[in-house]
Structure formats: structure tokens, C-alpha cells
Coordinates of C-alpha atoms in Angstrom, one line a residue:
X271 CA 27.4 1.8 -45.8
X272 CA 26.9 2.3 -41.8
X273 CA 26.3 -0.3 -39.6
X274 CA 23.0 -0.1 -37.3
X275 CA 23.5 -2.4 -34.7
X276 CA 19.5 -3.1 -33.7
X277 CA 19.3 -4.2 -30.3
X278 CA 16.0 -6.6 -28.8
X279 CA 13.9 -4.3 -26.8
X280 CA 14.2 -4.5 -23.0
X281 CA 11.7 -6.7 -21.3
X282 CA 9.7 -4.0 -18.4
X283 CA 10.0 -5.4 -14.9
X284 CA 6.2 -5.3 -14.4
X285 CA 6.7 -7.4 -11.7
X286 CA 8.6 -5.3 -9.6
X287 CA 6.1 -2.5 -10.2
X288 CA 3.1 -4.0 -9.1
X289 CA 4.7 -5.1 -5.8
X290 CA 6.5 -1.6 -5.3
X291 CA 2.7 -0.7 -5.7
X292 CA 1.4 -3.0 -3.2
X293 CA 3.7 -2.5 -0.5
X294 CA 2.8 1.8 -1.0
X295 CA -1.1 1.1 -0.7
X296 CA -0.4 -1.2 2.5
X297 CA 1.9 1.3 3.7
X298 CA -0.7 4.2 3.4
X299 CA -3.5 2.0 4.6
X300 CA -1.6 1.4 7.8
X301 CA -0.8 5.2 8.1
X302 CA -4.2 6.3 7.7
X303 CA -6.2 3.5 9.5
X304 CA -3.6 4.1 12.4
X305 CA -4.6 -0.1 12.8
X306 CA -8.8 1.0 14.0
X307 CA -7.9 0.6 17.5
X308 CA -9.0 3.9 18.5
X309 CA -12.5 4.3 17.3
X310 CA -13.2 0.9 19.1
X311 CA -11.4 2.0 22.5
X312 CA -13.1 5.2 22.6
X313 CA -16.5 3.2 22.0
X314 CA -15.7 0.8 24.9
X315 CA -15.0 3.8 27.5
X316 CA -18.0 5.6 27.1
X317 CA -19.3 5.1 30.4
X318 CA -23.5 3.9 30.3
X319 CA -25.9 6.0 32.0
X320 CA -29.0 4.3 33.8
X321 CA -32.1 6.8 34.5
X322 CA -34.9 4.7 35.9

């Protein structure tokens, strides 16, 4: 007879997933907010005009 040698299944490192995950979607976030400081500069140099 052969011998099957059955071995337990791996356990999947979920874990390590789901933070590989988080740091991509805070990493693109970052890289396509470029951190919101420019729309709020560009607001705060617009110069205001006073027509009486």
C-alpha cells in the first residue's frame, strides 16, 4: 500500500493582509489628497475686492 502523508491545512495570515491593505489606502490617500493644503492657501490669497 502507499503511504499519504496528509498534512493540517495552513492557517491564511489575514492579519497581515488587512494591514498591508491599510497602509496602501493611507498611502494613496496621502498621494492624492497632497495633505488639502493647497485648495485652502489658494482660497486664503485671493485678494477681496471693495466697489462702493
Amino acid at each position: 500500500m502507499a503511504d499519504i502523508n496528509v498534512q493540517p491545512k495552513r492557517k491564511s495570515s489575514w492579519w497581515f493582509w488587512l494591514v498591508l491593505i491599510f497602509i496602501a489606502a493611507g498611502l494613496l490617500y496621502f498621494l492624492l489628497n497632497k495633505d488639502g493644503r493647497e485648495s485652502t492657501d489658494r482660497m486664503r490669497t485671493i485678494p477681496a475686492t471693495s466697489n462702493p
